[in-house]
PDB file of C-alpha atoms in Angstrom:
ATOM      1  CA  MET A   1      13.462  -9.893   8.861  1.00  0.00           C
ATOM      2  CA  ILE A   2      10.914  -7.926   6.896  1.00  0.00           C
ATOM      3  CA  SER A   3       7.607  -7.421   8.340  1.00  0.00           C
ATOM      4  CA  PHE A   4       3.704  -8.225   7.909  1.00  0.00           C
ATOM      5  CA  ASN A   5       3.394  -4.413   7.967  1.00  0.00           C
ATOM      6  CA  ASP A   6       6.397  -3.266   5.582  1.00  0.00           C
ATOM      7  CA  ILE A   7       4.856  -6.015   2.837  1.00  0.00           C
ATOM      8  CA  LYS A   8       1.659  -4.982   3.295  1.00  0.00           C
ATOM      9  CA  LYS A   9       2.783  -1.143   2.830  1.00  0.00           C
ATOM     10  CA  LEU A  10       4.722  -2.806  -0.536  1.00  0.00           C
ATOM     11  CA  PHE A  11       1.216  -4.276  -1.790  1.00  0.00           C
ATOM     12  CA  SER A  12      -0.158  -0.982  -1.341  1.00  0.00           C
ATOM     13  CA  TYR A  13       2.055   0.792  -4.163  1.00  0.00           C
ATOM     14  CA  ASN A  14       0.145   1.918  -6.380  1.00  0.00           C
ATOM     15  CA  LEU A  15       1.590   0.227  -9.789  1.00  0.00           C
ATOM     16  CA  GLU A  16      -0.286   2.424 -12.363  1.00  0.00           C
ATOM     17  CA  GLY A  17      -1.535  -0.006 -14.544  1.00  0.00           C
ATOM     18  CA  LYS A  18       1.836  -0.905 -16.200  1.00  0.00           C
ATOM     19  CA  SER A  19       4.165  -2.232 -13.581  1.00  0.00           C
ATOM     20  CA  CYS A  20       3.718  -5.682 -11.395  1.00  0.00           C
ATOM     21  CA  ILE A  21       5.775  -6.723  -8.186  1.00  0.00           C
ATOM     22  CA  GLU A  22       7.146 -10.630  -7.929  1.00  0.00           C
ATOM     23  CA  ILE A  23       8.179 -11.346  -4.952  1.00  0.00           C
ATOM     24  CA  GLU A  24       9.966 -14.965  -4.332  1.00  0.00           C
ATOM     25  CA  PHE A  25       9.721 -16.883  -1.091  1.00  0.00           C
ATOM     26  CA  LEU A  26       9.993 -20.117   0.903  1.00  0.00           C
ATOM     27  CA  VAL A  27       7.928 -21.023   4.285  1.00  0.00           C
ATOM     28  CA  LYS A  28      10.332 -22.663   6.512  1.00  0.00           C
ATOM     29  CA  GLY A  29       9.404 -26.300   7.726  1.00  0.00           C
ATOM     30  CA  GLU A  30       7.394 -26.805   4.626  1.00  0.00           C
ATOM     31  CA  PRO A  31       9.316 -28.542   2.004  1.00  0.00           C
ATOM     32  CA  ILE A  32       6.289 -28.361  -0.478  1.00  0.00           C
ATOM     33  CA  TYR A  33       6.748 -24.195  -0.150  1.00  0.00           C
ATOM     34  CA  GLN A  34      10.567 -23.672  -1.346  1.00  0.00           C
ATOM     35  CA  SER A  35       9.869 -22.188  -4.418  1.00  0.00           C
ATOM     36  CA  CYS A  36       7.071 -20.011  -4.429  1.00  0.00           C
ATOM     37  CA  TRP A  37       6.433 -16.709  -5.663  1.00  0.00           C
ATOM     38  CA  MET A  38       3.468 -13.880  -4.608  1.00  0.00           C
ATOM     39  CA  GLY A  39       3.024 -10.570  -6.253  1.00  0.00           C
ATOM     40  CA  LYS A  40       0.577  -8.276  -7.472  1.00  0.00           C
ATOM     41  CA  MET A  41      -0.418  -6.826 -10.800  1.00  0.00           C
ATOM     42  CA  PRO A  42      -2.573  -4.862 -13.528  1.00  0.00           C
ATOM     43  CA  ASP A  43      -5.498  -7.009 -14.254  1.00  0.00           C
ATOM     44  CA  ARG A  44      -5.317  -8.128 -17.647  1.00  0.00           C
ATOM     45  CA  GLU A  45      -8.839  -6.806 -18.678  1.00  0.00           C
ATOM     46  CA  ASN A  46      -9.222  -4.056 -16.624  1.00  0.00           C
ATOM     47  CA  LYS A  47      -5.767  -1.887 -16.515  1.00  0.00           C
ATOM     48  CA  GLU A  48      -7.389   0.024 -13.513  1.00  0.00           C
ATOM     49  CA  LYS A  49      -7.642  -2.878 -11.055  1.00  0.00           C
ATOM     50  CA  GLU A  50      -4.956  -4.797  -9.946  1.00  0.00           C
ATOM     51  CA  VAL A  51      -4.515  -8.644  -9.458  1.00  0.00           C
ATOM     52  CA  TYR A  52      -2.793  -9.787  -6.048  1.00  0.00           C
ATOM     53  CA  TRP A  53      -1.910 -13.545  -6.977  1.00  0.00           C
ATOM     54  CA  TYR A  54       0.449 -16.540  -5.754  1.00  0.00           C
ATOM     55  CA  GLY A  55       1.991 -19.890  -7.385  1.00  0.00           C
ATOM     56  CA  LEU A  56       3.015 -21.664  -4.507  1.00  0.00           C
ATOM     57  CA  VAL A  57       4.447 -24.936  -5.982  1.00  0.00           C
ATOM     58  CA  PRO A  58       5.945 -25.761  -9.774  1.00  0.00           C
ATOM     59  CA  ASP A  59       3.428 -27.291 -11.205  1.00  0.00           C
ATOM     60  CA  ALA A  60       1.033 -24.327 -10.855  1.00  0.00           C
ATOM     61  CA  SER A  61      -1.579 -26.806  -8.906  1.00  0.00           C
ATOM     62  CA  GLU A  62      -1.737 -24.057  -6.345  1.00  0.00           C
ATOM     63  CA  ALA A  63      -2.220 -20.696  -8.365  1.00  0.00           C
ATOM     64  CA  TYR A  64      -4.576 -18.316  -6.714  1.00  0.00           C
ATOM     65  CA  ASP A  65      -5.682 -14.671  -7.535  1.00  0.00           C
ATOM     66  CA  TYR A  66      -7.801 -11.838  -5.473  1.00  0.00           C
ATOM     67  CA  ASP A  67      -8.817  -8.466  -6.637  1.00  0.00           C
ATOM     68  CA  ASN A  68      -8.285  -7.311  -3.329  1.00  0.00           C
ATOM     69  CA  PHE A  69      -4.918  -7.443  -0.172  1.00  0.00           C
ATOM     70  CA  ARG A  70      -6.993  -8.150   2.752  1.00  0.00           C
ATOM     71  CA  ASP A  71      -8.821 -11.380   0.533  1.00  0.00           C
ATOM     72  CA  PHE A  72      -5.207 -12.421  -0.749  1.00  0.00           C
ATOM     73  CA  SER A  73      -3.219 -12.001   2.827  1.00  0.00           C
ATOM     74  CA  THR A  74      -6.333 -13.801   5.071  1.00  0.00           C
ATOM     75  CA  ALA A  75      -6.695 -16.733   2.269  1.00  0.00           C
ATOM     76  CA  SER A  76      -6.135 -19.999   4.058  1.00  0.00           C
ATOM     77  CA  VAL A  77      -3.845 -21.027   1.392  1.00  0.00           C
ATOM     78  CA  PHE A  78      -0.756 -22.545   3.099  1.00  0.00           C
ATOM     79  CA  HIS A  79      -2.098 -25.908   4.819  1.00  0.00           C
ATOM     80  CA  GLY A  80      -5.214 -23.821   6.098  1.00  0.00           C
ATOM     81  CA  LYS A  81      -3.138 -20.973   7.052  1.00  0.00           C
ATOM     82  CA  SER A  82      -3.405 -17.218   5.565  1.00  0.00           C
ATOM     83  CA  LEU A  83       0.224 -15.723   4.930  1.00  0.00           C
ATOM     84  CA  LYS A  84      -0.810 -13.459   7.867  1.00  0.00           C
ATOM     85  CA  GLU A  85      -0.482 -16.642   9.791  1.00  0.00           C
ATOM     86  CA  THR A  86       2.324 -18.152   8.515  1.00  0.00           C
ATOM     87  CA  TRP A  87       4.335 -14.788   8.130  1.00  0.00           C
ATOM     88  CA  GLU A  88       6.756 -15.862  10.830  1.00  0.00           C
ATOM     89  CA  LYS A  89       7.936 -18.802   8.949  1.00  0.00           C
ATOM     90  CA  ILE A  90       8.188 -16.819   5.492  1.00  0.00           C
ATOM     91  CA  GLU A  91      12.005 -16.432   3.582  1.00  0.00           C
ATOM     92  CA  ILE A  92      11.314 -13.747   0.986  1.00  0.00           C
ATOM     93  CA  LEU A  93      14.120 -14.528  -0.980  1.00  0.00           C
ATOM     94  CA  SER A  94      13.705 -11.598  -3.431  1.00  0.00           C
ATOM     95  CA  ILE A  95      11.557  -8.592  -4.611  1.00  0.00           C
ATOM     96  CA  ASP A  96      11.454  -8.199  -7.898  1.00  0.00           C
ATOM     97  CA  GLY A  97      14.426 -10.271  -8.635  1.00  0.00           C
ATOM     98  CA  CYS A  98      16.677  -7.938  -6.290  1.00  0.00           C
ATOM     99  CA  ASP A  99      17.419  -7.662  -2.534  1.00  0.00           C
ATOM    100  CA  PRO A 100      14.386  -7.733  -0.504  1.00  0.00           C
ATOM    101  CA  LYS A 101      15.157  -5.225   1.692  1.00  0.00           C
ATOM    102  CA  GLU A 102      16.481  -2.590  -0.811  1.00  0.00           C
ATOM    103  CA  ARG A 103      13.610  -3.357  -2.884  1.00  0.00           C
ATOM    104  CA  LEU A 104      10.815  -2.564  -0.478  1.00  0.00           C
ATOM    105  CA  LEU A 105      13.153   0.876   0.653  1.00  0.00           C
ATOM    106  CA  ALA A 106      11.915   1.629  -3.367  1.00  0.00           C
ATOM    107  CA  TYR A 107       8.936   0.847  -2.896  1.00  0.00           C
ATOM    108  CA  CYS A 108       7.713   2.160   0.298  1.00  0.00           C
ATOM    109  CA  THR A 109       9.199   5.449   0.382  1.00  0.00           C
ATOM    110  CA  HIS A 110       7.255   6.917  -2.719  1.00  0.00           C
TER     111      HIS A 110
END
């Protein structure tokens, strides 16, 4: 299992205004949250800023953007609970379309 500290390190990776991080995940025991995405990308208007985002349901009715990891990880987006509070139920399926543990190493060793 990937720890919350590991995901925090991943999200601290400097995108240098040109790349993005996309994480596919599900929340165990929550039928509505079985095909979710979260990530970080350069802001469209100011490439020096970064946007942290969620796409929690396929119809985009639960899509959220934040300008920092603290707000992103503490926002109550999962039935009144935050990512941090829900972490034990999160199962990471892929990071950038790759094996989560392998990709995590690539981000966290730089």
